PDB file of N, CA and C in Angstrom:
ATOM      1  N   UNK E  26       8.625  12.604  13.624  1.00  0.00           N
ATOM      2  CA  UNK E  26       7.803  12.804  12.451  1.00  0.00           C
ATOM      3  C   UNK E  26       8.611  12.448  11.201  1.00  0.00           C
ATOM      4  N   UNK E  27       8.217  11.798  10.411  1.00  0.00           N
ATOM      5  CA  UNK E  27       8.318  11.364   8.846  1.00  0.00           C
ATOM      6  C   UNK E  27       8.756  12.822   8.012  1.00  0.00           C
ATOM      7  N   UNK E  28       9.637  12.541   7.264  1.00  0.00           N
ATOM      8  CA  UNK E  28       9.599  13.458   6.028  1.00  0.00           C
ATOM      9  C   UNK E  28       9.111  13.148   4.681  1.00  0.00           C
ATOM     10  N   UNK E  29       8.233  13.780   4.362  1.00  0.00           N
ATOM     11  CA  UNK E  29       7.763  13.676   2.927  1.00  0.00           C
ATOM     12  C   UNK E  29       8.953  13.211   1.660  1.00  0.00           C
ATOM     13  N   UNK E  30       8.840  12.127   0.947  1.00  0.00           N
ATOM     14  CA  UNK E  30       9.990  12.224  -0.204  1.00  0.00           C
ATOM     15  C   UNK E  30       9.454  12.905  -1.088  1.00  0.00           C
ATOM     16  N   UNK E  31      10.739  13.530  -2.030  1.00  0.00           N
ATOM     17  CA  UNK E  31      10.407  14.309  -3.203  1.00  0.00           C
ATOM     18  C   UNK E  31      10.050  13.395  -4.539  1.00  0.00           C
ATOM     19  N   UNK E  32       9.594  14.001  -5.295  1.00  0.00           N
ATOM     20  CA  UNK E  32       9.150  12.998  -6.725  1.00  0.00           C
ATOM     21  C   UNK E  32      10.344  12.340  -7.380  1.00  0.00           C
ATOM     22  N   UNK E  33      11.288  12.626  -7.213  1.00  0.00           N
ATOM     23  CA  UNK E  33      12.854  11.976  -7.708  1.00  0.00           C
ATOM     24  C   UNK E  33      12.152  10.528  -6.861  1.00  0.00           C
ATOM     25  N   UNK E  34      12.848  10.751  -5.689  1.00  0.00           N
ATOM     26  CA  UNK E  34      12.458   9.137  -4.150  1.00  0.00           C
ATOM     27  C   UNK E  34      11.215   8.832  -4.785  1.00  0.00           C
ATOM     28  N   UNK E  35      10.397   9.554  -4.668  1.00  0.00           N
ATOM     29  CA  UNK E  35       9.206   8.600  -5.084  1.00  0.00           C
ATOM     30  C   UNK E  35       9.449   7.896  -6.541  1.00  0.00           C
ATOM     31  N   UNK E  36       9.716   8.638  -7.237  1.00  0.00           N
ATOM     32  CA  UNK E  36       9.974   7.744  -8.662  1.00  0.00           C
ATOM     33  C   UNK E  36      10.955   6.411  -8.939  1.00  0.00           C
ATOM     34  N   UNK E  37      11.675   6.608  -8.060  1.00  0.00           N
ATOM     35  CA  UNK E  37      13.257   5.542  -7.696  1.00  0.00           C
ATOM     36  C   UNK E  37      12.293   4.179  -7.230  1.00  0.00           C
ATOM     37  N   UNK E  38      11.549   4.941  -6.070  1.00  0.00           N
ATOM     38  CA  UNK E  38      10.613   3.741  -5.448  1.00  0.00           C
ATOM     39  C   UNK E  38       9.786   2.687  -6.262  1.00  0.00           C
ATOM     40  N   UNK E  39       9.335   3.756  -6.920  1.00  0.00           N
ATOM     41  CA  UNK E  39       8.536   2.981  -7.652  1.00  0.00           C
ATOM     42  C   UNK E  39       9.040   2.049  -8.453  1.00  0.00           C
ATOM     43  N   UNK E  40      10.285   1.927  -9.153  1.00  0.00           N
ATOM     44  CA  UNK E  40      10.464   1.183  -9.958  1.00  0.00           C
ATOM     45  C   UNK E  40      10.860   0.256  -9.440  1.00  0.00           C
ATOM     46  N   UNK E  41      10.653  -0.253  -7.834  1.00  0.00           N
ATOM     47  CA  UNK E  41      11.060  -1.491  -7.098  1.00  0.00           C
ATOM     48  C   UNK E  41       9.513  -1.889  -6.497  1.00  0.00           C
ATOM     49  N   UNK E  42       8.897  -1.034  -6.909  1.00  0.00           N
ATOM     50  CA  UNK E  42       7.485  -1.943  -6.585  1.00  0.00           C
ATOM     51  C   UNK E  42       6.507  -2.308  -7.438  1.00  0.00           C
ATOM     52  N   UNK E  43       6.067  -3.412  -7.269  1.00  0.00           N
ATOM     53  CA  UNK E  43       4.963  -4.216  -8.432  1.00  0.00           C
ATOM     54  C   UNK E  43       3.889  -3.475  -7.987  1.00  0.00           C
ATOM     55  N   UNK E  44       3.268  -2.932  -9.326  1.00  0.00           N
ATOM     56  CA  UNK E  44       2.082  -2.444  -9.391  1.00  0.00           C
ATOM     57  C   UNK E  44       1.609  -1.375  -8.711  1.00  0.00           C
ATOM     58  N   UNK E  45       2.510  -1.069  -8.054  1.00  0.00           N
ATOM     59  CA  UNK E  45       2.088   0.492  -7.701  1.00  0.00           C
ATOM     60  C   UNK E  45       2.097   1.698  -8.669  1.00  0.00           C
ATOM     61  N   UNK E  46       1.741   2.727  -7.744  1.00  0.00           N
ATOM     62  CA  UNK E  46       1.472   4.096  -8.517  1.00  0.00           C
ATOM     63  C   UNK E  46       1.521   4.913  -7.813  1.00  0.00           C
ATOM     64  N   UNK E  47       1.271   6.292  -8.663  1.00  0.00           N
ATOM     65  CA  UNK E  47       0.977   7.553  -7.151  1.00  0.00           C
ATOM     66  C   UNK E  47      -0.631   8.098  -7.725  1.00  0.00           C
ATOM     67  N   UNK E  48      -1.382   7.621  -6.993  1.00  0.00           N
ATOM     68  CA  UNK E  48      -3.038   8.797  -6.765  1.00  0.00           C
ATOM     69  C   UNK E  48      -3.427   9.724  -5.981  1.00  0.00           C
ATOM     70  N   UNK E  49      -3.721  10.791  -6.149  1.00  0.00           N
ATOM     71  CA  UNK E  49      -4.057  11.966  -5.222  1.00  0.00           C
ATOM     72  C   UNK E  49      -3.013  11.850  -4.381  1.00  0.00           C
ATOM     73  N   UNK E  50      -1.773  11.936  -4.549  1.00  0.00           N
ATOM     74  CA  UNK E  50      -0.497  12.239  -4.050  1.00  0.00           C
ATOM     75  C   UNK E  50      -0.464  10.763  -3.121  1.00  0.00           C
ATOM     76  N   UNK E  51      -1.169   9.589  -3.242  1.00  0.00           N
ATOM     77  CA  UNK E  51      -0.765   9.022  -2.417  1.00  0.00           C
ATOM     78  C   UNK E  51      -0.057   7.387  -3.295  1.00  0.00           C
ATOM     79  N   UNK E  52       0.649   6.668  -2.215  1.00  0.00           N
ATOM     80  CA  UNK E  52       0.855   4.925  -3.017  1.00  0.00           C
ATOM     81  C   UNK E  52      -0.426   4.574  -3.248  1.00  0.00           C
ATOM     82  N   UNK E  53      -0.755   3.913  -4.467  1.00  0.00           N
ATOM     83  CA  UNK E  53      -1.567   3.248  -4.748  1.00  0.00           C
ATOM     84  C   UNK E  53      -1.322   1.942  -5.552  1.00  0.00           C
ATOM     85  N   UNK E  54      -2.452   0.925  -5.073  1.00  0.00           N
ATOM     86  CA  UNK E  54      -2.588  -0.194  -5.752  1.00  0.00           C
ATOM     87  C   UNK E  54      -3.587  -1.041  -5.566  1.00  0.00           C
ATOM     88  N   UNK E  55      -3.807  -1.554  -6.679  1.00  0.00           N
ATOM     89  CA  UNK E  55      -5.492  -2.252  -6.934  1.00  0.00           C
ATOM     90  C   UNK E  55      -5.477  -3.657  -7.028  1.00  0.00           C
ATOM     91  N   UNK E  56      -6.062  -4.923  -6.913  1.00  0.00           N
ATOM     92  CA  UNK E  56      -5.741  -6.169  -6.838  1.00  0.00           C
ATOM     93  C   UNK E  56      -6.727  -6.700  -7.497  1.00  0.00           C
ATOM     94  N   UNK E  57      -6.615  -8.106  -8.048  1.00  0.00           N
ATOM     95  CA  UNK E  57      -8.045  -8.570  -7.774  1.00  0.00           C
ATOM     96  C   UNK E  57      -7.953 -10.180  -7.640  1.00  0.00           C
ATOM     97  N   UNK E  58      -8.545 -10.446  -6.644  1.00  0.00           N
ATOM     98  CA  UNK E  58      -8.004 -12.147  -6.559  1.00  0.00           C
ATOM     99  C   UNK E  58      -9.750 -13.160  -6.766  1.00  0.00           C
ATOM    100  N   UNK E  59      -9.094 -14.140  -6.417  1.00  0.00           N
ATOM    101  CA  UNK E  59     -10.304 -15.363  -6.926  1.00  0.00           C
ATOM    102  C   UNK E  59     -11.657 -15.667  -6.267  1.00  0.00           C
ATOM    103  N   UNK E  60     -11.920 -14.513  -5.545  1.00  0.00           N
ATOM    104  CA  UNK E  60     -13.166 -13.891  -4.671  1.00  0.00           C
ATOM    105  C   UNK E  60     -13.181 -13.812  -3.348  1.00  0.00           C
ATOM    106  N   UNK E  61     -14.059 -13.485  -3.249  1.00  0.00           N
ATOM    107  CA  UNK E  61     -14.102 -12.718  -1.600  1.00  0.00           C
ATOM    108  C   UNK E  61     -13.355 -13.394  -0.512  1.00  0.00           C
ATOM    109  N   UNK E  62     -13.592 -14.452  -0.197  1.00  0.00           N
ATOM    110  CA  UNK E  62     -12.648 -15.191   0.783  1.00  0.00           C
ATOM    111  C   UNK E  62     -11.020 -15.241   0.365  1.00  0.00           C
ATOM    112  N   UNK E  63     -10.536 -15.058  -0.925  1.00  0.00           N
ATOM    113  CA  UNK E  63      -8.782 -14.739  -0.979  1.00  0.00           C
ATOM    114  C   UNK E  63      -8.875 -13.072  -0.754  1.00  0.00           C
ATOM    115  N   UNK E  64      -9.846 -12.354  -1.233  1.00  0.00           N
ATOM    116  CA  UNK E  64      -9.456 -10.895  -0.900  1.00  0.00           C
ATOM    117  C   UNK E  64      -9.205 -10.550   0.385  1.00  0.00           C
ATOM    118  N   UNK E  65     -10.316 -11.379   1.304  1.00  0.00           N
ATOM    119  CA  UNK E  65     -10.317 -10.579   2.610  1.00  0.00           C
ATOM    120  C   UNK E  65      -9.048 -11.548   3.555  1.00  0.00           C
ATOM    121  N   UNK E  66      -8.609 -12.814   3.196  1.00  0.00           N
ATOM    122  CA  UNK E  66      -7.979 -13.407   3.275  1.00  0.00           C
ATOM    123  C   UNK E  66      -6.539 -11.936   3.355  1.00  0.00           C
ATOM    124  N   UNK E  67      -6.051 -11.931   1.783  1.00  0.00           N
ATOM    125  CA  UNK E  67      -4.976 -11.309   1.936  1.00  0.00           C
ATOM    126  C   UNK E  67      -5.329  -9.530   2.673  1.00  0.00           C
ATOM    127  N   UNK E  68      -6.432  -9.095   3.082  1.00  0.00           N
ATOM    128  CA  UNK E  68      -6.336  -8.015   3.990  1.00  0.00           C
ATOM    129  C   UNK E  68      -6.376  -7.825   5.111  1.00  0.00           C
ATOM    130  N   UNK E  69      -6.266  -9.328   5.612  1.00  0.00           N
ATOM    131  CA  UNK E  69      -5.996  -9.660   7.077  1.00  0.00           C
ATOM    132  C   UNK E  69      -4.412  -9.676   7.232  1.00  0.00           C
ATOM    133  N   UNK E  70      -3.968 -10.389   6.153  1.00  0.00           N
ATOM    134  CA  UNK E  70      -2.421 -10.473   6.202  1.00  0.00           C
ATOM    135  C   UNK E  70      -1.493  -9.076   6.069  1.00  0.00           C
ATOM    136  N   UNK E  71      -2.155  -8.133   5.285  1.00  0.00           N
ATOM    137  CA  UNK E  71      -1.725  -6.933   5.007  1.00  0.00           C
ATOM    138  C   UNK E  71      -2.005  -5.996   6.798  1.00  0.00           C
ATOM    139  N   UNK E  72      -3.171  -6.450   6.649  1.00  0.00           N
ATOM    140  CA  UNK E  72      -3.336  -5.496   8.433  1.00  0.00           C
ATOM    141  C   UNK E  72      -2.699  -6.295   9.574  1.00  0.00           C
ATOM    142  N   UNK E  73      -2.128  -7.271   9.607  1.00  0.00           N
ATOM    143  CA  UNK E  73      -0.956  -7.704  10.543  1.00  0.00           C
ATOM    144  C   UNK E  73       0.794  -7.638  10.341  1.00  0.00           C
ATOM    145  N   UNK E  74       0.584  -7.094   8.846  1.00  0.00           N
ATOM    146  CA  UNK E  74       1.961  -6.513   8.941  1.00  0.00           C
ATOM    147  C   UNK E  74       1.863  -4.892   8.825  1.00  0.00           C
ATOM    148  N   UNK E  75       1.017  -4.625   8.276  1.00  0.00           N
ATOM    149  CA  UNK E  75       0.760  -2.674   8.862  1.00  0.00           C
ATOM    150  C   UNK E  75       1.015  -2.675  10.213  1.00  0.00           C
ATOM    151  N   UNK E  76       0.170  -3.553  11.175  1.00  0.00           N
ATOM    152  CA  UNK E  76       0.315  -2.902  12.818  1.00  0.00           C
ATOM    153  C   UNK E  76       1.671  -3.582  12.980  1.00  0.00           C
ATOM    154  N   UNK E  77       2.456  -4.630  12.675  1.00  0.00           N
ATOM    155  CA  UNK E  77       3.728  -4.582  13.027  1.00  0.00           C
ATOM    156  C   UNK E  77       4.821  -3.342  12.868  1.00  0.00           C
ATOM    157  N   UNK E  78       4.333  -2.777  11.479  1.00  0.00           N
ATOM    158  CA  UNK E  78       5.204  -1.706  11.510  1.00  0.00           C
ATOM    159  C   UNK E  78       4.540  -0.058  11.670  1.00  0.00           C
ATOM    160  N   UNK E  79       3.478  -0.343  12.224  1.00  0.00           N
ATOM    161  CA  UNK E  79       2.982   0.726  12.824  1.00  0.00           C
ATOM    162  C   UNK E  79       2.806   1.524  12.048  1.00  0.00           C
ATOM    163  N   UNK E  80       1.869   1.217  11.103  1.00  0.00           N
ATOM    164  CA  UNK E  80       1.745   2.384  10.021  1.00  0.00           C
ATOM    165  C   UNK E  80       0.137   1.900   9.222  1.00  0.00           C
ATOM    166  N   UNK E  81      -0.953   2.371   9.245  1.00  0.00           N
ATOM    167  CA  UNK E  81      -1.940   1.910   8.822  1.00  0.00           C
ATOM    168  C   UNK E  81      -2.394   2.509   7.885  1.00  0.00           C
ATOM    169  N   UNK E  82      -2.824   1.192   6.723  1.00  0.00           N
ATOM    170  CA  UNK E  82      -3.149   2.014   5.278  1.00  0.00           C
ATOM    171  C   UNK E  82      -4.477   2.101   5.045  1.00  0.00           C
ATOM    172  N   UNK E  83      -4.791   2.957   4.087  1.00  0.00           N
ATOM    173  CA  UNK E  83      -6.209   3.052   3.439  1.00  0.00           C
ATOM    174  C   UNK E  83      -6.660   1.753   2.839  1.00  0.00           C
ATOM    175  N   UNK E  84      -7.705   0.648   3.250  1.00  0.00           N
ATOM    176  CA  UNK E  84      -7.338  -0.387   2.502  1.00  0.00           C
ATOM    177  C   UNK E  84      -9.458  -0.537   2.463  1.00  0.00           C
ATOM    178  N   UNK E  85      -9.715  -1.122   1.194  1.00  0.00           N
ATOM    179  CA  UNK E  85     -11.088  -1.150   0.631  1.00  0.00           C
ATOM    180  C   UNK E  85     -10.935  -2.217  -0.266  1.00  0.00           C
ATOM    181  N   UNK E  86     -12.281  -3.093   0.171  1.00  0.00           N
ATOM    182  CA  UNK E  86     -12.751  -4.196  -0.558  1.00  0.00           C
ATOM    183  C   UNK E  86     -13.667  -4.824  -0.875  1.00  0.00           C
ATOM    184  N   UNK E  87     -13.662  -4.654  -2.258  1.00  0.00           N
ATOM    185  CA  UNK E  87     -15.031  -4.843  -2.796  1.00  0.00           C
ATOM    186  C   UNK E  87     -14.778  -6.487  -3.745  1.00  0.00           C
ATOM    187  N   UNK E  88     -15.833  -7.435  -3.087  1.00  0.00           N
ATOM    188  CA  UNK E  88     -15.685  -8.811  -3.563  1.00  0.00           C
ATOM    189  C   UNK E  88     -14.222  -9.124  -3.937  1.00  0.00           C
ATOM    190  N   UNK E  89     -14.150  -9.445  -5.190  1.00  0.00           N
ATOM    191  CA  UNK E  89     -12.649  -9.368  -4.950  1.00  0.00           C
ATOM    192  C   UNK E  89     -11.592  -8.530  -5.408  1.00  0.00           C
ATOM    193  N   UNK E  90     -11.903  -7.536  -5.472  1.00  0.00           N
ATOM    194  CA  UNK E  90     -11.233  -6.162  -5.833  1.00  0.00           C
ATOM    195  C   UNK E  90     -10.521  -5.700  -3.998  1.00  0.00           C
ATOM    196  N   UNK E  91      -8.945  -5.347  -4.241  1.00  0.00           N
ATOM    197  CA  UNK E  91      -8.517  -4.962  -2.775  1.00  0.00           C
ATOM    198  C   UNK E  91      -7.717  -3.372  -3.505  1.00  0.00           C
ATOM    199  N   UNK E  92      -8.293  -2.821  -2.683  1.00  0.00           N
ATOM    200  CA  UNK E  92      -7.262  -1.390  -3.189  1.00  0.00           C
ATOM    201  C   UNK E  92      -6.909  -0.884  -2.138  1.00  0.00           C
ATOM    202  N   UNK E  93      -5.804  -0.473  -2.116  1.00  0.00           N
ATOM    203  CA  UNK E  93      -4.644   0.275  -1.183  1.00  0.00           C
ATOM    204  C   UNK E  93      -4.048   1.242  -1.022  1.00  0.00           C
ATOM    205  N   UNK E  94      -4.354   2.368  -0.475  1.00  0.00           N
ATOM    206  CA  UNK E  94      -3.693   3.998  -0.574  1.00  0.00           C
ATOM    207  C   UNK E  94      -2.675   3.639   0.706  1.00  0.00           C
ATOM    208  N   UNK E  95      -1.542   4.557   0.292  1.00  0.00           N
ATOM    209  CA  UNK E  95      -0.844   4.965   1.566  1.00  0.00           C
ATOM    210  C   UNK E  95       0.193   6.467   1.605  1.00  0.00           C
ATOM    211  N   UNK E  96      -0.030   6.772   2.594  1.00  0.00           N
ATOM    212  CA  UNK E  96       0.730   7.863   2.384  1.00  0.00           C
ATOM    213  C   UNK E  96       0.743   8.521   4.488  1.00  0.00           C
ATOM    214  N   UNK E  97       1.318   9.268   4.206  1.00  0.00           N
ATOM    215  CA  UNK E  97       1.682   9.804   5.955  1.00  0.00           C
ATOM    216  C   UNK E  97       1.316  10.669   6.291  1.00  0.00           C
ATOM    217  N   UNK E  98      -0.058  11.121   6.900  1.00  0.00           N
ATOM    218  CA  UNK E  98      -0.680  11.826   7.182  1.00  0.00           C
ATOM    219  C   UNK E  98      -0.051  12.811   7.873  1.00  0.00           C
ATOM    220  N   UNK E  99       1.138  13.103   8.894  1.00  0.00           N
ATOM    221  CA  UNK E  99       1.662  13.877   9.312  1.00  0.00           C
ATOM    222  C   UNK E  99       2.796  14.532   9.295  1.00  0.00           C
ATOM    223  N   UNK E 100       2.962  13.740   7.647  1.00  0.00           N
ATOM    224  CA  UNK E 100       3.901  14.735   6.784  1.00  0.00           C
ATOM    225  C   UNK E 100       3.302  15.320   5.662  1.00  0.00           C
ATOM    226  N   UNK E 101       2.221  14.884   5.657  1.00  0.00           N
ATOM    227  CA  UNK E 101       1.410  15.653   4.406  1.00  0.00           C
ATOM    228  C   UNK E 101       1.994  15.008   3.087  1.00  0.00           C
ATOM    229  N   UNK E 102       2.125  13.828   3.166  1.00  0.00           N
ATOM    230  CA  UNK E 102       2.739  13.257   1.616  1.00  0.00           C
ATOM    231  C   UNK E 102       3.415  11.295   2.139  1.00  0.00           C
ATOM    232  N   UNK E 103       4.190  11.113   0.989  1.00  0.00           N
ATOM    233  CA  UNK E 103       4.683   9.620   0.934  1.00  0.00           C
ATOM    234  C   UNK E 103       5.670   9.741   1.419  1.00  0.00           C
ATOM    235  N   UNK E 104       6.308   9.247   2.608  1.00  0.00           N
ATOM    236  CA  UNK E 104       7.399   8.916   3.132  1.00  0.00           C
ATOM    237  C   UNK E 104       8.073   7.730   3.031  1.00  0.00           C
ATOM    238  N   UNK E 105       9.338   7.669   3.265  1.00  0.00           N
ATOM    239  CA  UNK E 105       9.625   6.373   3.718  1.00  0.00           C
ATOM    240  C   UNK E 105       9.238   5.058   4.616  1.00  0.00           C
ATOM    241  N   UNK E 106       8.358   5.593   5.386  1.00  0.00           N
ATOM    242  CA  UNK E 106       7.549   4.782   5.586  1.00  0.00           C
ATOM    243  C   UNK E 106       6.696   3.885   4.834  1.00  0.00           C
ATOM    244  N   UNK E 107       6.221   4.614   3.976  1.00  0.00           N
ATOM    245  CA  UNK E 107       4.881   4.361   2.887  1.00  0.00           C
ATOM    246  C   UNK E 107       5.840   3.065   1.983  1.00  0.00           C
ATOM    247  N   UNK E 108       6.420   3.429   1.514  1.00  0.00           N
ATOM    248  CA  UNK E 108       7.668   3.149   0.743  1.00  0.00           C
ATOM    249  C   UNK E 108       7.770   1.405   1.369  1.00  0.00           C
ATOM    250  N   UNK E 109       8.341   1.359   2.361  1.00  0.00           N
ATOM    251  CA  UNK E 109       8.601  -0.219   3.574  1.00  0.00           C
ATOM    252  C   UNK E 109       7.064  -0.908   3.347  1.00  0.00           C
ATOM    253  N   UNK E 110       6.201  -0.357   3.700  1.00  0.00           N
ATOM    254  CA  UNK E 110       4.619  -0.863   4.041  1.00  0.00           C
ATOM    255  C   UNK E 110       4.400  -1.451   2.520  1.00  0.00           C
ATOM    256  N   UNK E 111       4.806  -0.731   1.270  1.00  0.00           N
ATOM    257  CA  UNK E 111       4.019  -0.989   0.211  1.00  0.00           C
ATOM    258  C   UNK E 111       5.329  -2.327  -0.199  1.00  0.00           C
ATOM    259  N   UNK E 112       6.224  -1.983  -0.072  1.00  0.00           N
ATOM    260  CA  UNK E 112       7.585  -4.019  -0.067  1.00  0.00           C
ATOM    261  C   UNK E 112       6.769  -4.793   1.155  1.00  0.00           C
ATOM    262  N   UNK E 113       6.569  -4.633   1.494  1.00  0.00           N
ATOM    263  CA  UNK E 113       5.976  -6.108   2.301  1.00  0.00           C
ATOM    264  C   UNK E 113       4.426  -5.963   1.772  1.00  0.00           C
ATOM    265  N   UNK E 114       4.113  -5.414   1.676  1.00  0.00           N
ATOM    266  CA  UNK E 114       2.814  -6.192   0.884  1.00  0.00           C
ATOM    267  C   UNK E 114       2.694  -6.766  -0.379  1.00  0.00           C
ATOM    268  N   UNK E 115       3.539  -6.025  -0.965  1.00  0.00           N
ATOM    269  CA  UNK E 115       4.388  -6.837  -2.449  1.00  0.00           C
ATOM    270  C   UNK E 115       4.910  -8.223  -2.137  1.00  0.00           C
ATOM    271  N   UNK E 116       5.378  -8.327  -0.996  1.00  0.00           N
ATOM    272  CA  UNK E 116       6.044 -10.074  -0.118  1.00  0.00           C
ATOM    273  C   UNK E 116       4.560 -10.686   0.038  1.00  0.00           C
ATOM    274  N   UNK E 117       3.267  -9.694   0.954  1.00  0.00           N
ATOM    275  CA  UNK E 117       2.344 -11.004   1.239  1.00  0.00           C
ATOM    276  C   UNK E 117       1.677 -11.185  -0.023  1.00  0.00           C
ATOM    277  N   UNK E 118       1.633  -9.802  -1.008  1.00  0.00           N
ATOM    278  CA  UNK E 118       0.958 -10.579  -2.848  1.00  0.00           C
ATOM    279  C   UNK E 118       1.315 -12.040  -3.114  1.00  0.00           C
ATOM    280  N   UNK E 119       3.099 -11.475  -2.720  1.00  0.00           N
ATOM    281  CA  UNK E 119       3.847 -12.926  -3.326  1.00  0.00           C
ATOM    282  C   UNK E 119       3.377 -14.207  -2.806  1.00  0.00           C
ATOM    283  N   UNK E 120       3.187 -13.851  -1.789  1.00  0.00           N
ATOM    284  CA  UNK E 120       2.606 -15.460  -0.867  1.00  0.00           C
ATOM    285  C   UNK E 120       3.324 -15.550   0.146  1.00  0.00           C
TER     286      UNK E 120
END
């Protein structure tokens, strides 16, 4: 089982990730690309590197709006896990 980080870790984190945040205690981040076929495009790419690292996020998309929660359900908060999942999706943003 995962350990929850404290708001110090989480805050450290954050300042190495583009565009994230914390909502209802969880990672968050909102997108918006050049319509529906790049959105769902990049949430195919995001859900083949979630199941590589075995960790699946909250992910919703509306035309081309992609938003992304994550957090670890069986630590009750953001782990280090969350943390890895939200840098590589920052890599597939990048391209």
């Amino acid at each position: 089982m995962s350990e929850a980080l404290n708001d110090d870790a989480i805050r450290t984190a954050l300042e190495s990730l583009s565009g994230w945040t914390v909502e209802n205690g969880k990672l968050h981040r909102s997108m918006r690309f050049g319509g529906f076929p790049e959105a769902l495009a990049f949430l195919v790419r995001v859900g083949i590197e979630a199941e590589k690292q075995g960790h699946h996020p909250e992910l919703s998309n509306v035309y081309d709006r992609v938003t992304i929660d994550l957090t670890t359900h069986d630590a009750d908060g953001i782990t280090a896990k969350d943390v890895d999942l939200a840098r590589a999706i920052d890599g597939v943003a990048a391209g």
